[in-house]
PDB file of C-alpha atoms in Angstrom:
ATOM      1  CA  MET Z   1      -0.031  -0.009   0.031  1.00  0.00           C
ATOM      2  CA  GLY Z   2       1.376   3.333  -0.963  1.00  0.00           C
ATOM      3  CA  LEU Z   3       0.775   6.863   0.368  1.00  0.00           C
ATOM      4  CA  GLY Z   4      -1.855   7.409  -2.493  1.00  0.00           C
ATOM      5  CA  TRP Z   5      -4.780   6.515  -0.169  1.00  0.00           C
ATOM      6  CA  LEU Z   6      -3.572   8.882   2.606  1.00  0.00           C
ATOM      7  CA  LEU Z   7      -4.809  12.178   1.080  1.00  0.00           C
ATOM      8  CA  PRO Z   8      -8.242  10.877   0.116  1.00  0.00           C
ATOM      9  CA  ALA Z   9      -8.658   9.407   3.704  1.00  0.00           C
ATOM     10  CA  LEU Z  10      -7.505  12.643   5.249  1.00  0.00           C
ATOM     11  CA  ILE Z  11      -9.990  14.669   3.187  1.00  0.00           C
ATOM     12  CA  LEU Z  12     -12.856  12.289   4.096  1.00  0.00           C
ATOM     13  CA  ALA Z  13     -11.863  12.608   7.856  1.00  0.00           C
ATOM     14  CA  VAL Z  14     -11.990  16.431   7.661  1.00  0.00           C
ATOM     15  CA  VAL Z  15     -15.383  16.395   5.840  1.00  0.00           C
ATOM     16  CA  LEU Z  16     -16.875  14.038   8.337  1.00  0.00           C
ATOM     17  CA  ALA Z  17     -15.593  16.067  11.231  1.00  0.00           C
ATOM     18  CA  VAL Z  18     -16.936  19.355   9.828  1.00  0.00           C
ATOM     19  CA  GLY Z  19     -20.240  17.740   8.902  1.00  0.00           C
ATOM     20  CA  SER Z  20     -20.658  16.395  12.508  1.00  0.00           C
ATOM     21  CA  GLN Z  21     -20.277  19.840  14.059  1.00  0.00           C
ATOM     22  CA  PRO Z  22     -23.374  20.923  15.993  1.00  0.00           C
ATOM     23  CA  GLN Z  23     -25.426  23.367  13.992  1.00  0.00           C
ATOM     24  CA  GLU Z  24     -28.297  25.497  15.294  1.00  0.00           C
ATOM     25  CA  GLN Z  25     -31.369  23.495  15.103  1.00  0.00           C
ATOM     26  CA  ILE Z  26     -34.577  25.668  15.180  1.00  0.00           C
ATOM     27  CA  PRO Z  27     -37.167  23.677  17.068  1.00  0.00           C
ATOM     28  CA  ARG Z  28     -40.266  22.833  15.105  1.00  0.00           C
ATOM     29  CA  GLU Z  29     -43.836  23.990  15.890  1.00  0.00           C
ATOM     30  CA  ALA Z  30     -45.842  21.732  18.247  1.00  0.00           C
ATOM     31  CA  HIS Z  31     -47.572  18.942  16.482  1.00  0.00           C
ATOM     32  CA  ASN Z  32     -51.336  19.024  16.133  1.00  0.00           C
ATOM     33  CA  LEU Z  33     -51.608  22.415  17.726  1.00  0.00           C
ATOM     34  CA  ASN Z  34     -55.223  23.396  18.514  1.00  0.00           C
ATOM     35  CA  TRP Z  35     -55.260  27.109  17.958  1.00  0.00           C
ATOM     36  CA  SER Z  36     -58.694  27.409  19.539  1.00  0.00           C
ATOM     37  CA  LYS Z  37     -57.328  25.977  22.789  1.00  0.00           C
ATOM     38  CA  PHE Z  38     -54.083  27.975  22.503  1.00  0.00           C
ATOM     39  CA  SER Z  39     -56.058  31.245  21.953  1.00  0.00           C
ATOM     40  CA  GLY Z  40     -56.681  33.562  24.931  1.00  0.00           C
ATOM     41  CA  PHE Z  41     -54.662  35.477  27.468  1.00  0.00           C
ATOM     42  CA  TRP Z  42     -51.116  34.480  28.422  1.00  0.00           C
ATOM     43  CA  TYR Z  43     -48.664  35.866  30.958  1.00  0.00           C
ATOM     44  CA  ILE Z  44     -45.032  36.070  29.555  1.00  0.00           C
ATOM     45  CA  LEU Z  45     -42.945  34.803  32.460  1.00  0.00           C
ATOM     46  CA  ALA Z  46     -39.510  34.693  30.817  1.00  0.00           C
ATOM     47  CA  VAL Z  47     -37.898  36.215  27.785  1.00  0.00           C
ATOM     48  CA  ALA Z  48     -34.621  35.344  25.859  1.00  0.00           C
ATOM     49  CA  SER Z  49     -33.541  37.518  22.940  1.00  0.00           C
ATOM     50  CA  ASN Z  50     -30.419  38.298  21.031  1.00  0.00           C
ATOM     51  CA  THR Z  51     -31.677  41.894  20.557  1.00  0.00           C
ATOM     52  CA  THR Z  52     -29.810  44.405  22.745  1.00  0.00           C
ATOM     53  CA  GLY Z  53     -31.898  46.686  24.727  1.00  0.00           C
ATOM     54  CA  PHE Z  54     -35.070  44.442  24.413  1.00  0.00           C
ATOM     55  CA  LEU Z  55     -35.527  44.339  28.215  1.00  0.00           C
ATOM     56  CA  PRO Z  56     -35.419  47.378  30.512  1.00  0.00           C
ATOM     57  CA  SER Z  57     -33.092  47.396  33.554  1.00  0.00           C
ATOM     58  CA  ARG Z  58     -33.783  44.811  36.253  1.00  0.00           C
ATOM     59  CA  ASP Z  59     -35.542  47.249  38.519  1.00  0.00           C
ATOM     60  CA  LYS Z  60     -38.163  48.184  35.848  1.00  0.00           C
ATOM     61  CA  ARG Z  61     -38.953  44.624  34.581  1.00  0.00           C
ATOM     62  CA  LYS Z  62     -42.530  43.389  34.914  1.00  0.00           C
ATOM     63  CA  LEU Z  63     -44.454  40.322  33.620  1.00  0.00           C
ATOM     64  CA  GLY Z  64     -45.381  40.652  29.990  1.00  0.00           C
ATOM     65  CA  ALA Z  65     -48.482  39.378  28.455  1.00  0.00           C
ATOM     66  CA  SER Z  66     -50.071  38.312  25.126  1.00  0.00           C
ATOM     67  CA  VAL Z  67     -53.516  37.757  23.787  1.00  0.00           C
ATOM     68  CA  VAL Z  68     -53.622  35.223  20.903  1.00  0.00           C
ATOM     69  CA  LYS Z  69     -56.875  35.085  18.862  1.00  0.00           C
ATOM     70  CA  VAL Z  70     -57.787  33.187  15.642  1.00  0.00           C
ATOM     71  CA  HIS Z  71     -58.714  36.141  13.486  1.00  0.00           C
ATOM     72  CA  LYS Z  72     -59.967  34.338  10.312  1.00  0.00           C
ATOM     73  CA  THR Z  73     -58.907  31.082   8.765  1.00  0.00           C
ATOM     74  CA  GLY Z  74     -55.170  31.281   8.432  1.00  0.00           C
ATOM     75  CA  GLN Z  75     -54.830  34.435  10.445  1.00  0.00           C
ATOM     76  CA  LEU Z  76     -53.857  35.171  13.976  1.00  0.00           C
ATOM     77  CA  LYS Z  77     -54.266  38.515  15.894  1.00  0.00           C
ATOM     78  CA  VAL Z  78     -51.510  38.704  18.564  1.00  0.00           C
ATOM     79  CA  VAL Z  79     -51.252  41.446  21.121  1.00  0.00           C
ATOM     80  CA  PHE Z  80     -48.090  41.826  23.217  1.00  0.00           C
ATOM     81  CA  ALA Z  81     -47.616  43.929  26.261  1.00  0.00           C
ATOM     82  CA  PHE Z  82     -44.169  44.558  27.684  1.00  0.00           C
ATOM     83  CA  ASN Z  83     -42.684  47.117  30.135  1.00  0.00           C
ATOM     84  CA  GLN Z  84     -39.931  48.635  28.161  1.00  0.00           C
ATOM     85  CA  SER Z  85     -37.868  51.747  28.872  1.00  0.00           C
ATOM     86  CA  GLN Z  86     -40.723  54.066  27.937  1.00  0.00           C
ATOM     87  CA  GLY Z  87     -43.077  52.102  30.184  1.00  0.00           C
ATOM     88  CA  CYS Z  88     -45.755  49.547  29.431  1.00  0.00           C
ATOM     89  CA  GLN Z  89     -46.462  49.346  25.730  1.00  0.00           C
ATOM     90  CA  ALA Z  90     -48.764  47.088  23.781  1.00  0.00           C
ATOM     91  CA  HIS Z  91     -48.177  45.943  20.209  1.00  0.00           C
ATOM     92  CA  THR Z  92     -50.872  44.400  17.954  1.00  0.00           C
ATOM     93  CA  LEU Z  93     -49.889  42.148  15.086  1.00  0.00           C
ATOM     94  CA  LEU Z  94     -51.984  40.518  12.380  1.00  0.00           C
ATOM     95  CA  LEU Z  95     -50.200  37.326  11.139  1.00  0.00           C
ATOM     96  CA  ARG Z  96     -50.849  35.086   8.258  1.00  0.00           C
ATOM     97  CA  LYS Z  97     -50.086  31.365   8.072  1.00  0.00           C
ATOM     98  CA  ASP Z  98     -47.337  30.550   5.601  1.00  0.00           C
ATOM     99  CA  ARG Z  99     -48.614  28.209   2.910  1.00  0.00           C
ATOM    100  CA  LYS Z 100     -45.569  25.948   2.973  1.00  0.00           C
ATOM    101  CA  LYS Z 101     -44.370  25.993   6.632  1.00  0.00           C
ATOM    102  CA  ALA Z 102     -45.946  25.804  10.018  1.00  0.00           C
ATOM    103  CA  VAL Z 103     -45.288  29.468  10.881  1.00  0.00           C
ATOM    104  CA  PHE Z 104     -47.278  32.673  10.949  1.00  0.00           C
ATOM    105  CA  ARG Z 105     -45.736  35.821   9.422  1.00  0.00           C
ATOM    106  CA  ASN Z 106     -46.238  39.514   8.648  1.00  0.00           C
ATOM    107  CA  PRO Z 107     -43.210  40.713   6.641  1.00  0.00           C
ATOM    108  CA  LEU Z 108     -44.541  44.333   6.432  1.00  0.00           C
ATOM    109  CA  ARG Z 109     -44.407  44.604  10.288  1.00  0.00           C
ATOM    110  CA  GLY Z 110     -40.976  42.765  10.405  1.00  0.00           C
ATOM    111  CA  VAL Z 111     -42.410  39.456  11.735  1.00  0.00           C
ATOM    112  CA  GLN Z 112     -40.639  36.679   9.877  1.00  0.00           C
ATOM    113  CA  GLY Z 113     -42.020  33.891  12.112  1.00  0.00           C
ATOM    114  CA  PHE Z 114     -44.293  33.195  15.055  1.00  0.00           C
ATOM    115  CA  ARG Z 115     -44.197  29.552  16.146  1.00  0.00           C
ATOM    116  CA  VAL Z 116     -45.488  27.704  19.201  1.00  0.00           C
ATOM    117  CA  LEU Z 117     -42.703  25.231  19.832  1.00  0.00           C
ATOM    118  CA  SER Z 118     -44.428  23.321  22.700  1.00  0.00           C
ATOM    119  CA  THR Z 119     -47.547  23.750  24.741  1.00  0.00           C
ATOM    120  CA  ASP Z 120     -49.751  21.855  27.152  1.00  0.00           C
ATOM    121  CA  TYR Z 121     -52.168  24.778  26.893  1.00  0.00           C
ATOM    122  CA  SER Z 122     -51.339  25.856  30.467  1.00  0.00           C
ATOM    123  CA  HIS Z 123     -47.680  26.716  29.453  1.00  0.00           C
ATOM    124  CA  GLY Z 124     -46.179  27.231  26.069  1.00  0.00           C
ATOM    125  CA  LEU Z 125     -42.877  28.151  24.380  1.00  0.00           C
ATOM    126  CA  VAL Z 126     -43.208  30.735  21.540  1.00  0.00           C
ATOM    127  CA  TYR Z 127     -40.334  31.455  19.087  1.00  0.00           C
ATOM    128  CA  LEU Z 128     -40.528  34.939  17.430  1.00  0.00           C
ATOM    129  CA  ARG Z 129     -38.214  35.771  14.500  1.00  0.00           C
ATOM    130  CA  LEU Z 130     -38.136  39.511  13.740  1.00  0.00           C
ATOM    131  CA  GLY Z 131     -36.228  41.360  11.103  1.00  0.00           C
ATOM    132  CA  ARG Z 132     -35.994  43.801   8.237  1.00  0.00           C
ATOM    133  CA  ALA Z 133     -33.390  44.964   5.854  1.00  0.00           C
ATOM    134  CA  GLY Z 134     -31.142  41.989   6.334  1.00  0.00           C
ATOM    135  CA  ARG Z 135     -31.081  42.333  10.184  1.00  0.00           C
ATOM    136  CA  THR Z 136     -32.783  39.631  12.136  1.00  0.00           C
ATOM    137  CA  SER Z 137     -33.385  38.799  15.780  1.00  0.00           C
ATOM    138  CA  LYS Z 138     -34.747  35.888  17.592  1.00  0.00           C
ATOM    139  CA  THR Z 139     -36.767  35.834  20.788  1.00  0.00           C
ATOM    140  CA  LEU Z 140     -38.056  33.045  23.014  1.00  0.00           C
ATOM    141  CA  LEU Z 141     -41.042  33.564  25.176  1.00  0.00           C
ATOM    142  CA  LEU Z 142     -42.303  31.461  28.040  1.00  0.00           C
ATOM    143  CA  PHE Z 143     -46.179  31.688  28.048  1.00  0.00           C
ATOM    144  CA  SER Z 144     -48.328  30.661  31.095  1.00  0.00           C
ATOM    145  CA  ARG Z 145     -52.000  30.932  31.860  1.00  0.00           C
ATOM    146  CA  GLN Z 146     -50.954  31.681  35.500  1.00  0.00           C
ATOM    147  CA  ASN Z 147     -48.414  34.239  36.682  1.00  0.00           C
ATOM    148  CA  THR Z 148     -46.134  31.442  37.983  1.00  0.00           C
ATOM    149  CA  SER Z 149     -44.199  28.741  36.253  1.00  0.00           C
ATOM    150  CA  SER Z 150     -43.648  25.101  36.819  1.00  0.00           C
ATOM    151  CA  PHE Z 151     -40.202  23.600  37.123  1.00  0.00           C
ATOM    152  CA  LEU Z 152     -40.709  21.674  33.962  1.00  0.00           C
ATOM    153  CA  SER Z 153     -41.744  24.684  31.926  1.00  0.00           C
ATOM    154  CA  MET Z 154     -38.764  26.755  33.203  1.00  0.00           C
ATOM    155  CA  LYS Z 155     -36.412  23.824  32.359  1.00  0.00           C
ATOM    156  CA  GLY Z 156     -37.908  23.534  28.903  1.00  0.00           C
ATOM    157  CA  PHE Z 157     -37.371  27.233  28.445  1.00  0.00           C
ATOM    158  CA  ALA Z 158     -33.675  27.057  29.634  1.00  0.00           C
ATOM    159  CA  ASP Z 159     -32.982  24.089  27.434  1.00  0.00           C
ATOM    160  CA  THR Z 160     -34.422  25.773  24.356  1.00  0.00           C
ATOM    161  CA  CYS Z 161     -32.462  28.968  25.097  1.00  0.00           C
ATOM    162  CA  GLU Z 162     -29.353  26.831  25.020  1.00  0.00           C
ATOM    163  CA  VAL Z 163     -30.244  25.273  21.620  1.00  0.00           C
ATOM    164  CA  LEU Z 164     -31.045  28.719  20.126  1.00  0.00           C
ATOM    165  CA  GLU Z 165     -27.965  30.245  21.794  1.00  0.00           C
ATOM    166  CA  LEU Z 166     -30.035  32.810  23.663  1.00  0.00           C
ATOM    167  CA  THR Z 167     -28.816  32.096  27.247  1.00  0.00           C
ATOM    168  CA  ASP Z 168     -26.868  35.342  27.468  1.00  0.00           C
ATOM    169  CA  GLY Z 169     -30.040  37.394  26.824  1.00  0.00           C
ATOM    170  CA  ALA Z 170     -32.397  35.362  29.007  1.00  0.00           C
ATOM    171  CA  ALA Z 171     -34.364  36.742  31.915  1.00  0.00           C
ATOM    172  CA  VAL Z 172     -37.131  35.471  34.183  1.00  0.00           C
ATOM    173  CA  LEU Z 173     -39.555  38.352  34.794  1.00  0.00           C
ATOM    174  CA  PRO Z 174     -40.631  39.535  38.295  1.00  0.00           C
ATOM    175  CA  LYS Z 175     -44.170  38.726  39.342  1.00  0.00           C
ATOM    176  CA  ASP Z 176     -45.375  42.399  39.012  1.00  0.00           C
ATOM    177  CA  ALA Z 177     -48.370  41.964  36.675  1.00  0.00           C
ATOM    178  CA  SER Z 178     -49.339  45.579  36.327  1.00  0.00           C
ATOM    179  CA  CYS Z 179     -48.241  45.872  32.818  1.00  0.00           C
ATOM    180  CA  ALA Z 180     -49.692  42.465  31.826  1.00  0.00           C
ATOM    181  CA  HIS Z 181     -53.096  43.352  33.141  1.00  0.00           C
ATOM    182  CA  THR Z 182     -53.417  46.299  30.736  1.00  0.00           C
ATOM    183  CA  ILE Z 183     -54.449  43.965  27.917  1.00  0.00           C
ATOM    184  CA  LEU Z 184     -56.747  41.587  29.874  1.00  0.00           C
ATOM    185  CA  PRO Z 185     -59.667  40.823  27.493  1.00  0.00           C
TER     186      PRO Z 185
END
């Protein structure tokens, strides 16, 4: 055996090593999601984002909230309330279901994706991808019907933050619901 096989074997080893490197896996939407059951008022107990300045300073953080409602077939109306540096602010989005993927979008408002990654209809993980003009951000939200979380829901949030590489921008929000209650239906 000569050295002629050494170069192809070395190239194969490098290709296999590079191909086996962990790559970001965006979790998929929850299977068989019942949007009627998911609709309604949710507290936002924890947030993780790669957007700088998304959350106000620690002393000004409060629980967020969201109201999700099936607007028409293939459309969702989503209202978010967050305490930001300017105080409590609500944002309303009308999202349309993508025809090819299990995601809701509104490119005109900068929403590239709204996905429910997992839910038991008392807690849920929502992945939001925002962006315009080539700049994108990703945000993970922990939804709950109550203003407290379970250990398992918080663990699921932390694990998903790690997969999405959002652990540096993650925060559990304090139990002050004064901002959240501004959008109660």
